[in-house]
XYZ file of C-alpha atoms in Angstrom:
650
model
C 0.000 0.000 0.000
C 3.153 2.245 1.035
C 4.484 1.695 -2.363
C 1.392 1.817 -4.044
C 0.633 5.646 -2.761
C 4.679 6.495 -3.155
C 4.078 5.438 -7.278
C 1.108 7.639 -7.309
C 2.613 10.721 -5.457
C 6.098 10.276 -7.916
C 3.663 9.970 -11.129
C 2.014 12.677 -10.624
C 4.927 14.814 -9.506
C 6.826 14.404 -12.344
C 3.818 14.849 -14.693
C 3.447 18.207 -13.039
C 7.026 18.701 -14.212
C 7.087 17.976 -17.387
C 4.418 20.432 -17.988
C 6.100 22.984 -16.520
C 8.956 21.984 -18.202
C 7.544 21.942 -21.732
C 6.221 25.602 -20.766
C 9.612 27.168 -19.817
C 11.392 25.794 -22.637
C 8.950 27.624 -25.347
C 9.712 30.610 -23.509
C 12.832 32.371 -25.689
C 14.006 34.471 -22.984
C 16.518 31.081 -22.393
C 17.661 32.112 -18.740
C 14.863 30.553 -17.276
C 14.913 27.087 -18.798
C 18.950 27.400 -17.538
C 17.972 28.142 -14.148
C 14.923 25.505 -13.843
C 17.567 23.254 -15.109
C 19.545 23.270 -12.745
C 17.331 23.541 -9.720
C 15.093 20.975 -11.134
C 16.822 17.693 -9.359
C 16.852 19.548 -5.852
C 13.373 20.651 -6.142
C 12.685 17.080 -6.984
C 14.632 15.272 -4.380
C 12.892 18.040 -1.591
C 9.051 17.053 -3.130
C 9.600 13.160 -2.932
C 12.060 13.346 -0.236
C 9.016 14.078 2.461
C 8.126 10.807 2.527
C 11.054 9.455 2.992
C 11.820 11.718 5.846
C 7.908 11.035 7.446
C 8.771 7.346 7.239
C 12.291 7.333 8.614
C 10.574 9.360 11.484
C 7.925 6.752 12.399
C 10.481 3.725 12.391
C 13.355 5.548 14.151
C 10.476 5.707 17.297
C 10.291 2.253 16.684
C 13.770 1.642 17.001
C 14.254 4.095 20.103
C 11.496 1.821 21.599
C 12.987 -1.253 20.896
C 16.536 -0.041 22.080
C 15.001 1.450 25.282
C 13.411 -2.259 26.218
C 16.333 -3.667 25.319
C 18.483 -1.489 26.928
C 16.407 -2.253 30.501
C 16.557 -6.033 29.776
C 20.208 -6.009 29.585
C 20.233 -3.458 32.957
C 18.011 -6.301 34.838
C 20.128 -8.528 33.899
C 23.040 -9.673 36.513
C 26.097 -9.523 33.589
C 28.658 -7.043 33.304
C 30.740 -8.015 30.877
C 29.914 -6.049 27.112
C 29.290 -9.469 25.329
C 27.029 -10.794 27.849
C 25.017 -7.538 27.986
C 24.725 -7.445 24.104
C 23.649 -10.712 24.295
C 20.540 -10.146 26.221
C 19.988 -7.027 24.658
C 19.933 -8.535 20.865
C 17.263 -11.357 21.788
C 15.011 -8.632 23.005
C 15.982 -6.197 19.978
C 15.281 -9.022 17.546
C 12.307 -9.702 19.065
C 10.631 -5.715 19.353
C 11.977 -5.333 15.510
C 10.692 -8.162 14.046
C 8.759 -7.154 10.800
C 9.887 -3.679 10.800
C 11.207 -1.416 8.057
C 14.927 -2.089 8.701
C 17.843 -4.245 6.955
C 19.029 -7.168 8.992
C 20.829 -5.988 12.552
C 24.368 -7.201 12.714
C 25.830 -7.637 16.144
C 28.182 -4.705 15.019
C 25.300 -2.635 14.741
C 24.814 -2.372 18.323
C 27.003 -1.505 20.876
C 26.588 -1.776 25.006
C 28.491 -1.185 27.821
C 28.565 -0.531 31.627
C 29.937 2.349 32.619
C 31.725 3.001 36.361
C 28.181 4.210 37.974
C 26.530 1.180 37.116
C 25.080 2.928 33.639
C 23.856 0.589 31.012
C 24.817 2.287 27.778
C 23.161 1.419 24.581
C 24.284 2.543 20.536
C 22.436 1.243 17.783
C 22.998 2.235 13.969
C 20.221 0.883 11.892
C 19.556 1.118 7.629
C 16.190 2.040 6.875
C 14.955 1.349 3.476
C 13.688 4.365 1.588
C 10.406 4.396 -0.463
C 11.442 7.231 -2.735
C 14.831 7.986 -3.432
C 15.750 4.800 -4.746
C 13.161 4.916 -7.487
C 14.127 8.757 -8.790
C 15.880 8.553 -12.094
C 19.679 8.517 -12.299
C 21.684 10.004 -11.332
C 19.854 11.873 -8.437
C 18.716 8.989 -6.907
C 21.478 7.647 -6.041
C 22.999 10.545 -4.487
C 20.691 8.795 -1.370
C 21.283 4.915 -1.637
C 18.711 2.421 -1.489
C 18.798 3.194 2.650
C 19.459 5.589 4.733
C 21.323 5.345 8.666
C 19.654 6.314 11.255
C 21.323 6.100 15.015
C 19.625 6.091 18.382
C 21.209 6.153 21.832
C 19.621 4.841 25.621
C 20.784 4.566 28.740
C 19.330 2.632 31.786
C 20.808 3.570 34.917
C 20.902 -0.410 36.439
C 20.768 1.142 40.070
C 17.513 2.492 39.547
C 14.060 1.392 40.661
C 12.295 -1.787 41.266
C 8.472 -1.775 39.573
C 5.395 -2.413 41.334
C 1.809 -1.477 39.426
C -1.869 -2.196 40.602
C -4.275 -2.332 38.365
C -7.800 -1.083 39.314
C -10.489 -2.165 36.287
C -13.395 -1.877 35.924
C -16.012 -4.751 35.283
C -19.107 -3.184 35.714
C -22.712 -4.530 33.909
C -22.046 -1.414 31.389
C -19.268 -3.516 30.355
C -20.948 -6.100 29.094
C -21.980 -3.401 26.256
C -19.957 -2.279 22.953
C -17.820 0.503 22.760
C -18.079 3.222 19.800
C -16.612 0.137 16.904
C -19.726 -2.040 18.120
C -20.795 -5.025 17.537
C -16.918 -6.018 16.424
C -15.828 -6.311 20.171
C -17.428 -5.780 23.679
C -15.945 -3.573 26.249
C -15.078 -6.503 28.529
C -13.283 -8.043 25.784
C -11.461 -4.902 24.509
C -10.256 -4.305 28.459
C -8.866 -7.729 28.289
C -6.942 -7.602 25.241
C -5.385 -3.949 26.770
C -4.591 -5.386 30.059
C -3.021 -8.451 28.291
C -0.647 -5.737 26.421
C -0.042 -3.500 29.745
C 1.186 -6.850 31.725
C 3.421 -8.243 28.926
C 4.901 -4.441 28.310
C 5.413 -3.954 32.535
C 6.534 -7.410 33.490
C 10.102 -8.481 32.331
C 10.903 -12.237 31.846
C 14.578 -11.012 33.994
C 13.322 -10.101 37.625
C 17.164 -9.954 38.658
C 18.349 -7.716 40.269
C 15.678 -5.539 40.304
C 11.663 -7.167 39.678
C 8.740 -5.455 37.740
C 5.283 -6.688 39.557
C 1.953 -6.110 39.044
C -1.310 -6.812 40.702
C -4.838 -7.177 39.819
C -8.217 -5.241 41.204
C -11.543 -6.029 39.141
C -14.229 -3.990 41.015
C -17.785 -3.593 40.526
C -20.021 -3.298 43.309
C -17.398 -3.953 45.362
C -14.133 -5.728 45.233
C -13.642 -9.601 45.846
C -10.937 -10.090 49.009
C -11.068 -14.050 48.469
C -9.116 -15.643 51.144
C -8.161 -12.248 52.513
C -11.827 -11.605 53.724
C -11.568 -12.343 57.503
C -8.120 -10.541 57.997
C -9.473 -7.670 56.246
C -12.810 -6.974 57.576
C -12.389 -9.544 60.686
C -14.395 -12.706 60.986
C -18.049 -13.048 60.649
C -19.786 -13.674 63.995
C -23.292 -16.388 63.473
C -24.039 -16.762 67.002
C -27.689 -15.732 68.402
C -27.544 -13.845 71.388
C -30.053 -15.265 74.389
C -33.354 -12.592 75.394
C -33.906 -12.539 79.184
C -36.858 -10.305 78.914
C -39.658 -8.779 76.428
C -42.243 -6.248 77.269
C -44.815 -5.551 74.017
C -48.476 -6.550 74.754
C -50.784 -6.202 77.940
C -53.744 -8.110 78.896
C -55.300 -10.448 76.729
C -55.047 -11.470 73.092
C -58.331 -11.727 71.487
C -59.604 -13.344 68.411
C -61.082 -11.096 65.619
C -64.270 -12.885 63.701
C -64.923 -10.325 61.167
C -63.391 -6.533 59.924
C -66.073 -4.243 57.935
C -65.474 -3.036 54.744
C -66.213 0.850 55.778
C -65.008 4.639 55.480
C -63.441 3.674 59.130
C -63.328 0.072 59.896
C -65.276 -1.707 62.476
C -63.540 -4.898 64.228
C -65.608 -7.785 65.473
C -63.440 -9.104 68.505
C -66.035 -10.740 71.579
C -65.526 -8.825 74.686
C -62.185 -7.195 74.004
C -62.418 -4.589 76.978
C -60.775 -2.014 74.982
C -61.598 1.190 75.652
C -61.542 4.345 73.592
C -57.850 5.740 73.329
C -56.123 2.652 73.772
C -53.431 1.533 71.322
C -53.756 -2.058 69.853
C -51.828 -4.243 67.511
C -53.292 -6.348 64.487
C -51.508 -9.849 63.523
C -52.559 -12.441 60.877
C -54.652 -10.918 59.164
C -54.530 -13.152 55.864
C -56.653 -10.799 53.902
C -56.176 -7.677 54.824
C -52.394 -7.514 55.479
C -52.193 -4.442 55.567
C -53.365 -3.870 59.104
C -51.022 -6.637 60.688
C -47.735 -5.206 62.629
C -49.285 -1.588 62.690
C -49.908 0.328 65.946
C -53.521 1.589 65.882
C -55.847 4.081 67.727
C -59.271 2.669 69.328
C -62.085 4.819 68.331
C -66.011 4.111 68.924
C -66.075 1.143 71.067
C -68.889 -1.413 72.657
C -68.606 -4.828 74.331
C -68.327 -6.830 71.049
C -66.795 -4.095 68.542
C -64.592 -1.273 68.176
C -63.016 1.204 65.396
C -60.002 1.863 64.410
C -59.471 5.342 64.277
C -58.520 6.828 60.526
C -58.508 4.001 58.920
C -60.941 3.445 55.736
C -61.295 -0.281 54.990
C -63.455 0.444 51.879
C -60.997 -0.879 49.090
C -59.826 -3.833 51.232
C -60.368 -7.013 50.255
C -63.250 -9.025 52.432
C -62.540 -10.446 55.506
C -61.634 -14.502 55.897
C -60.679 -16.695 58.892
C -59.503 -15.258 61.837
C -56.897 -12.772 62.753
C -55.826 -11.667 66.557
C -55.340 -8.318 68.229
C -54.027 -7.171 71.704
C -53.365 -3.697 73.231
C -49.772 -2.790 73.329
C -48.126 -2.017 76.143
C -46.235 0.985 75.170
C -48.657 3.949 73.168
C -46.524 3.735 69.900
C -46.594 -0.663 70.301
C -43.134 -1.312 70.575
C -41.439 -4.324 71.926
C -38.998 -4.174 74.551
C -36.205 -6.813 74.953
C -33.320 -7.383 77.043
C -30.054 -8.998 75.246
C -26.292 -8.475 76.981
C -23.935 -7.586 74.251
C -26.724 -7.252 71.812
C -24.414 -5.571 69.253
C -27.408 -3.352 67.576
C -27.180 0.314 66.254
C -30.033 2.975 66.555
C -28.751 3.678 63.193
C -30.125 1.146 60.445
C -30.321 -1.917 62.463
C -33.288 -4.369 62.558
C -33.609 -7.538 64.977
C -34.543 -10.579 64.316
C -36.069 -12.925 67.086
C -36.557 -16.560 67.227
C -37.531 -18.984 69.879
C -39.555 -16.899 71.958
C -41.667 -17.812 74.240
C -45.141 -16.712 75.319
C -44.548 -13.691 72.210
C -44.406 -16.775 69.526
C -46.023 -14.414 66.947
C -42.893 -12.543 66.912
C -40.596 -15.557 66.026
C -38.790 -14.796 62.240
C -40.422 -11.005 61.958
C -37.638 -8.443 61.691
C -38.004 -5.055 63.823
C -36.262 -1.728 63.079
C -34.584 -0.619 65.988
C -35.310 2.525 67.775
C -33.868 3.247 70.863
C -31.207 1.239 73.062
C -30.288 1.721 76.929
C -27.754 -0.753 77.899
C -29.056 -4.073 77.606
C -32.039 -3.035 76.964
C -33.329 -2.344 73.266
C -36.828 -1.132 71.623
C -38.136 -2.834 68.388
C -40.133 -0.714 66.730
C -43.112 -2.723 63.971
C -41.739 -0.576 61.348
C -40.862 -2.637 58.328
C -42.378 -5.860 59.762
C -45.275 -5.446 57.453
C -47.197 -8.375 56.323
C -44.831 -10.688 57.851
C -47.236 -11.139 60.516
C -49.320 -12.542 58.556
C -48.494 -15.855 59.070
C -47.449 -15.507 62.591
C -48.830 -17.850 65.325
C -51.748 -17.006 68.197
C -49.044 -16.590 70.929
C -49.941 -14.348 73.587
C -49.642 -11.263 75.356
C -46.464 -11.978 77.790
C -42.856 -13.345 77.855
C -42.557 -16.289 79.183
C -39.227 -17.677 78.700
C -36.166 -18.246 75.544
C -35.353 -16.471 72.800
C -32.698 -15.349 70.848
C -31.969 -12.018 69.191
C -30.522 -13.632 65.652
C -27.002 -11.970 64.352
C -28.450 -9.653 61.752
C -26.461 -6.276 62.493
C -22.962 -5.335 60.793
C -20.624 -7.753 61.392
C -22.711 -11.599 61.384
C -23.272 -13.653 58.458
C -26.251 -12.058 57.425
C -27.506 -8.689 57.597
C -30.898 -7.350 58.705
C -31.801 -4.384 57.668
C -34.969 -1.354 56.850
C -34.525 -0.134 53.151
C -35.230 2.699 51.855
C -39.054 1.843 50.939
C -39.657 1.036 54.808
C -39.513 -2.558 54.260
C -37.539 -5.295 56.293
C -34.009 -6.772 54.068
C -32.408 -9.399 55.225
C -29.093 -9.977 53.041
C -26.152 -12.554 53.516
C -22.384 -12.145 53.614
C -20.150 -11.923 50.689
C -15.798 -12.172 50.565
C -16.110 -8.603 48.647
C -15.564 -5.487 50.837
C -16.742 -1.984 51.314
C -15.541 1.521 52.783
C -13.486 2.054 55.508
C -14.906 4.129 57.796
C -14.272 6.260 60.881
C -10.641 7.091 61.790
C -9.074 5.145 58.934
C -11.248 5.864 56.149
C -8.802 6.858 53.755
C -5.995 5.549 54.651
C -3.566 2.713 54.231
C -3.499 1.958 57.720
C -3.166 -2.092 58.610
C -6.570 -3.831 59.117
C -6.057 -5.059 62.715
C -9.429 -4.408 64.852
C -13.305 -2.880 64.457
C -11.017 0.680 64.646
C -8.988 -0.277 61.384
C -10.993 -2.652 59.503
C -12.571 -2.150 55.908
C -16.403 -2.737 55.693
C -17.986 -5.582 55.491
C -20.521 -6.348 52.563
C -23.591 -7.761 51.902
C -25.008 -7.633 48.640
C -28.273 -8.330 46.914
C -28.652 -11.189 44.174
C -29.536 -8.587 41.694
C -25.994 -7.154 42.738
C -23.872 -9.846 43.845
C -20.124 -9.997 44.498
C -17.501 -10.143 40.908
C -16.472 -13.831 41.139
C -12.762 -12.507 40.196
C -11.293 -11.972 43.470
C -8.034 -9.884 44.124
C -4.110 -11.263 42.909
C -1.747 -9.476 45.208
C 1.715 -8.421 43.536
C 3.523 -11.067 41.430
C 5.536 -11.106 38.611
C 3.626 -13.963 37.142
C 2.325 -12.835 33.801
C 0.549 -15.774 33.681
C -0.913 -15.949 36.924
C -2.548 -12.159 36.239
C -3.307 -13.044 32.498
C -5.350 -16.071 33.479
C -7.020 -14.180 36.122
C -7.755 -10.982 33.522
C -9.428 -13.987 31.214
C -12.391 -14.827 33.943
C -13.272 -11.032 34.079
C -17.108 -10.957 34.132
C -18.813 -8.051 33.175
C -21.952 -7.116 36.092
C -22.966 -4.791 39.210
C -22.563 -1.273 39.741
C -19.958 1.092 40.048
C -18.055 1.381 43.486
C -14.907 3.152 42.224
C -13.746 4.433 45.300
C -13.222 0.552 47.185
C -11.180 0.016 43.871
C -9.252 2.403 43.815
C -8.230 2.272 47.569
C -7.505 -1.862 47.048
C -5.472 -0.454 44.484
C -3.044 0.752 46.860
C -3.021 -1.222 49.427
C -1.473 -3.905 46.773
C 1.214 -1.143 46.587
C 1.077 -0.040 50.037
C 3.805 -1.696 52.469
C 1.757 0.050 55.506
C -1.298 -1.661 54.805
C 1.159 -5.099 56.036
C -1.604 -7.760 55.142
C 0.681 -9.455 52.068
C 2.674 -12.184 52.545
C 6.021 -13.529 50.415
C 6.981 -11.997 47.182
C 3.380 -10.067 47.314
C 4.568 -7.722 50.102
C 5.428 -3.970 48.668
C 8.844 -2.139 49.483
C 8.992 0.656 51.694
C 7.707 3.633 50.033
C 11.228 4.839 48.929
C 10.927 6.424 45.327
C 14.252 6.074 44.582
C 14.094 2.436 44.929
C 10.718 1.740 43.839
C 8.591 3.210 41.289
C 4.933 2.481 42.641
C 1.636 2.981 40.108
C -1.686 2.693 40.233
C -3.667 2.447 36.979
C -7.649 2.968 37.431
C -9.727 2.284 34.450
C -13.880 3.114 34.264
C -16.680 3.350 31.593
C -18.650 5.005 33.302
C -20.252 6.816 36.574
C -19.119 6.115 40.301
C -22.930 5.411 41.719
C -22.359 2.988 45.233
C -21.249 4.155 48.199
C -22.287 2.392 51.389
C -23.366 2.533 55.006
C -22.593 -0.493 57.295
C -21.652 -2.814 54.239
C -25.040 -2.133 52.378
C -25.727 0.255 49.738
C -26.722 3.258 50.796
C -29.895 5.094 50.385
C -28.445 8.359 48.620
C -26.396 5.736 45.887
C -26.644 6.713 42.495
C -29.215 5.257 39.526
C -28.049 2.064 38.065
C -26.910 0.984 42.188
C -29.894 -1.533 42.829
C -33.821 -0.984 43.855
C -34.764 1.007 46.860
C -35.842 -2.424 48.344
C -32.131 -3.255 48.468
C -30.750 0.134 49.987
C -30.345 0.865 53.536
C -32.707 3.471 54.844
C -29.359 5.353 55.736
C -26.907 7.875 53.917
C -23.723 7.128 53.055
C -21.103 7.325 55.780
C -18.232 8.491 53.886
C -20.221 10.501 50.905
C -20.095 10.027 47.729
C -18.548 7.668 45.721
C -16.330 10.703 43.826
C -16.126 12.465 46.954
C -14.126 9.280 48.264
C -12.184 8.643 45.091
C -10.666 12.443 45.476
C -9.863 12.124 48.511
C -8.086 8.905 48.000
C -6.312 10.199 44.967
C -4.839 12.929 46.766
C -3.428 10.754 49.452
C -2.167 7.993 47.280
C -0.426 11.198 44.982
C 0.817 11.874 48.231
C 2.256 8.867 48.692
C 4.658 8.639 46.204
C 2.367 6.299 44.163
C 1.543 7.363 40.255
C -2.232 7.431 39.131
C -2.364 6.945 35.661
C -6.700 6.933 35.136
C -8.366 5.536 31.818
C -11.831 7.103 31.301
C -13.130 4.407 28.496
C -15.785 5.795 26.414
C -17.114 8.484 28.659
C -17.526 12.222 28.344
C -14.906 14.750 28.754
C -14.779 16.422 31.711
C -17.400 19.443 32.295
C -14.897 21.571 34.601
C -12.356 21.454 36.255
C -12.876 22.690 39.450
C -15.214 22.552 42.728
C -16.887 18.948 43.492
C -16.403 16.296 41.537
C -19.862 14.696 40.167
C -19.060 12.935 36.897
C -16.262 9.843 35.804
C -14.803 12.464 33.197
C -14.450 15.048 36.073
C -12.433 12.005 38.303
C -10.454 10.525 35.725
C -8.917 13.803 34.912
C -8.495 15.186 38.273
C -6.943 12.455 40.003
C -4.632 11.126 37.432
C -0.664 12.357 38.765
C -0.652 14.888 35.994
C -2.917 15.935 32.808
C -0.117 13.616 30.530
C -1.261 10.494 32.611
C -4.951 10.828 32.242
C -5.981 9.046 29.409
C -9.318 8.802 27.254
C -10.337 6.116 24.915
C -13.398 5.971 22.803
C -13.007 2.863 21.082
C -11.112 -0.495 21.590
C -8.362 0.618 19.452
C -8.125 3.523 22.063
C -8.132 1.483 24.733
C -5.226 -0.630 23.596
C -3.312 2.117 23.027
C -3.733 3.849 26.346
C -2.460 0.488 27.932
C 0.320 0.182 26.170
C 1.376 3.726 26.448
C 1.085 3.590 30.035
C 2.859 0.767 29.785
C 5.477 2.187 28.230
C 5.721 5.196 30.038
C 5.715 3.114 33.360
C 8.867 1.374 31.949
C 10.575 4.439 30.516
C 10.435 6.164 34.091
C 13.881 4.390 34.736
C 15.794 5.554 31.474
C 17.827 8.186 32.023
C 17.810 9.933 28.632
């Protein structure tokens, strides 16, 4: 094709000059067909000589590329001697410059040598084969050769830096869709293909005497510790804790025959002894569920019926079987219980009891919690909803037993009031959530409740990324294989990936074990990167390992979001602040915004991925955005190479 366009471009060149030159020479005045004459060959060599010149720029990068990784392979390397050096340097050379635009490299083509201050320095004199100047008639062409030299010079100072580079990716359910060159590849599978190139470009088959590592972070909702999951966010407790004491009904329960279909509804309960005022409680009600578990007002009352104050039964459906009601003991119907070392939260908490005796129509309903004293704790109905429904008679008192199930932050499941009002109940996963409190943005070691991260419990609709964490290595395998189970699903926690990416870097964060645990921070020892990769908006930020209620659209139903705000903020309000103290650090960002808009501006909060990517990358140079797989690639492997070139001197 080169050639093809070069023929082309020289036709019509010289067509152009032979009409010119057929117009000068009718002209009699002589001196200019002299002069044209004898510029003609110079102004022909400068027209075709352009592409020459454009071509011999593109492959001397090449080259310079090629020497530079050579260059560091033979500075990895434990030799000294000049031989040994070129030796390593050729096999990597060879390889890099296979298939380029060169003639053959002969081992006298490059030189190498290590100088006094443990310098690798690299020569290389290459022939590039021209497109044009061969081909121009005699004699001018040859004036050029069939090739022109063209040198290039590295050096690698061997003393340098070890490499150590977390990867942060995103595998997200948008991910699963194509980018802009759709249908030919999916975004998953175009993220794959430019990790594949980042890992082979960063890790070097020589790991003597100074290693290149990398690590991998696939986050979605959250990010997959694996094995790590107890040491990280401590061990999951299952254990029910024993109730000494409930308080929630008084008197006696009574049996309801029949509840009228009216603008306020009448309940048929024989000699109930209410009175007007009193607060009562509703329970099985398999019709009309929506009276059981709420906290009524006795209106109108005589021996055999009373009404329920406000409440217009008109649109119900009719009344079947029997259904019980009680009056409460406490005017807004709340239960009472007494549990030592209860573990529950006035702040989104619900309890769960089982066992209980006497108060059996309580066993398996879930109670929001409202107030707590030391032992002693108030269950509020909220959220129980229908769920008595199909609760027993029981009665009115305690009588003995129970257990107050592990439901709060911290068990194996989680009990919880979303954000429609509604009692959750969601299990434990291995993935992970914010730190919070003291050491919320920090790399601080996980070692108690003070220090560590937060637990998680997602919903099925949301569930943990199967692809759990790979701590350092310089494996390219190990990572590779690991990059090829990548699922794309789940929202978009950004901010938990991005911190796991630096705890893989981090040595304070001292959970690692072997050839997985980071250096010290010491930049002139170790260069340290993080490289965080999105498609699209930051949306799940959590409180007490379960979404929270302010998360953004795309984050899971309001039946599956806590009824709380998010502890830290934000999900971009977390990622900034992270990025500033990684920066701070010593680590690199390097940020990939795939197929997402620009950012908006530059300045104040931070409310879009475009905004984030930008902002937090270590520099405007290292913030990259890709519209298309191609893009992507590219943005890999120039990070990549930029990660690698950080240790050449010049």
């Amino acid at each position: 094709m080169i050639l093809a366009n070069a023929s082309t471009l020289i036709g019509r060149t010289l067509r152009s000059l032979c009409r010119l030159t057929s117009r000068l020479t009718s002209d009699r005045g002589g001196n200019v067909v002299m002069i044209f004459a004898l510029v003609m060959p110079a102004l022909v060599m400068i027209t075709l000589g352009g592409i020459d010149l454009n071509r011999i720029t593109t492959v001397k990068a090449r080259v310079q590329d090629a020497l530079d990784a050579a260059t560091l392979a033979a500075a990895r390397s434990s030799y000294t001697d000049p031989n040994d050096l070129k030796t390593v340097a050729l096999v990597a050379l060879k390889a890099n410059l296979r298939n380029a635009s060169i003639e053959p490299i002969a081992d006298s083509d490059v030189k190498i040598v290590l100088t006094e201050n443990q310098v690798v320095v690299a020569d290389m004199r290459v022939q590039v084969k021209t497109l044009v100047a061969n081909i121009v008639l005699p004699p001018y062409g040859k004036l050029m050769d069939d090739t022109l030299p063209v040198s290039v010079h590295s050096e690698v100072n061997r003393s340098s830096r070890n490499i150590e580079v977390a990867l942060a990716l995103d595998i997200t359910g948008s991910m699963d869709n194509c980018s802009r060159n759709c249908p030919a590849v999916s975004k998953i599978a175009a993220l794959k293909a430019a990790a594949y190139e980042l890992v082979d470009i960063v890790v070097q088959k020589q790991q003597s005497p100074y290693y290149s590592k990398i690590s991998l972070v696939p986050y979605s909702m959250g990010v997959n510790v694996g094995d790590y999951a107890d040491t990280v966010r401590g061990p999951l407790r299952s254990a029910s804790r024993p109730v000494t004491a409930a308080t929630w009904l008084t008197g006696s329960v009574k049996t309801i025959s029949d509840i009228s279909r009216a603008s306020t509804a009448v309940v048929t309960a024989s000699g109930h002894g209410f009175v007007r005022g009193d607060r009562v409680v509703i329970w099985k009600s398999d019709r009309m569920t929506s009276l059981n578990g709420v906290a009524f007002t006795v209106g109108a009352v005589d021996t055999n019926k009373f009404e329920l104050t406000g409440v217009n039964s008109r649109n119900f459906n009719q009344f079947s079987g029997s259904s019980y009601v009680a009056k409460c003991a406490r005017t807004d119907c709340s239960v009472t219980i007494t549990v030592a070392q209860h573990g529950l939260s006035t702040e989104g908490d619900a309890a769960y009891l089982t066992n209980m005796g006497g108060l059996e129509q309580l066993n398996g309903i879930g109670f929001a919690v409202k107030a707590i004293s030391g032992n002693t704790v108030t269950l509020g109905l909220d959220g129980s909803g229908s769920r008595l429904a199909s609760a027993p008679k029981g009665g009115a008192a305690y009588t003995s037993g129970g257990q107050l199930a592990c439901g709060v932050d911290g068990c194996t499941v989680r009990d919880f009031i979303n954000k429609l009002g509604t009692w959750t109940r969601q299990n434990a996963s291995t993935c992970v959530s914010e730190r919070t409190g003291a050491a919320d943005f920090s790399d601080a070691k996980p070692i108690d409740s003070s220090t560590y991260v937060g637990r998680n419990y997602p919903d099925a609709g949301n569930s943990c990324p199967s692809v759990a964490i790979v701590p350092l290595t310089s494996s390219k395998k190990t990572i590779t294989d690991e990059i090829d189970k990548l699922v794309a699903a789940g929202s978009t926690a950004g901010q938990i990936g991005l911190a796991w990416a630096w705890y893989m870097v981090s040595p304070n964060f001292g959970v690692w074990s072997g050839q997985s645990v980071p250096a010290q921070n010491d930049t002139s020892k170790t260069l340290k990167a993080v490289v965080l990769m999105t498609d699209g908006e930051f949306n799940t930020p959590y409180f007490r390992g379960v979404i929270a209620s302010d998360a953004g659209a795309g984050s899971g139903g309001d039946d599956t979001h806590i009824n709380q705000p998010a502890t830290n903020g934000s999900s971009f309000y977390q990622s900034f602040e992270l990025c500033k103290k990684i920066r701070d650090s010593g680590v690199i960002i390097y940020t990939v915004g795939f197929d997402i808009p620009a950012a908006a501006n530059l300045t104040g909060d931070i409310d879009s991925a475009g905004e984030l990517m930008q902002r937090c990358a270590s520099g405007t140079a290292r913030a990259f955005q890709a519209r298309n797989s191609t893009d992507l690639t590219a943005a890999f492997r120039e990070i990549g190479r930029d990660i690698t070139r950080l240790r050449i001197s010049r």
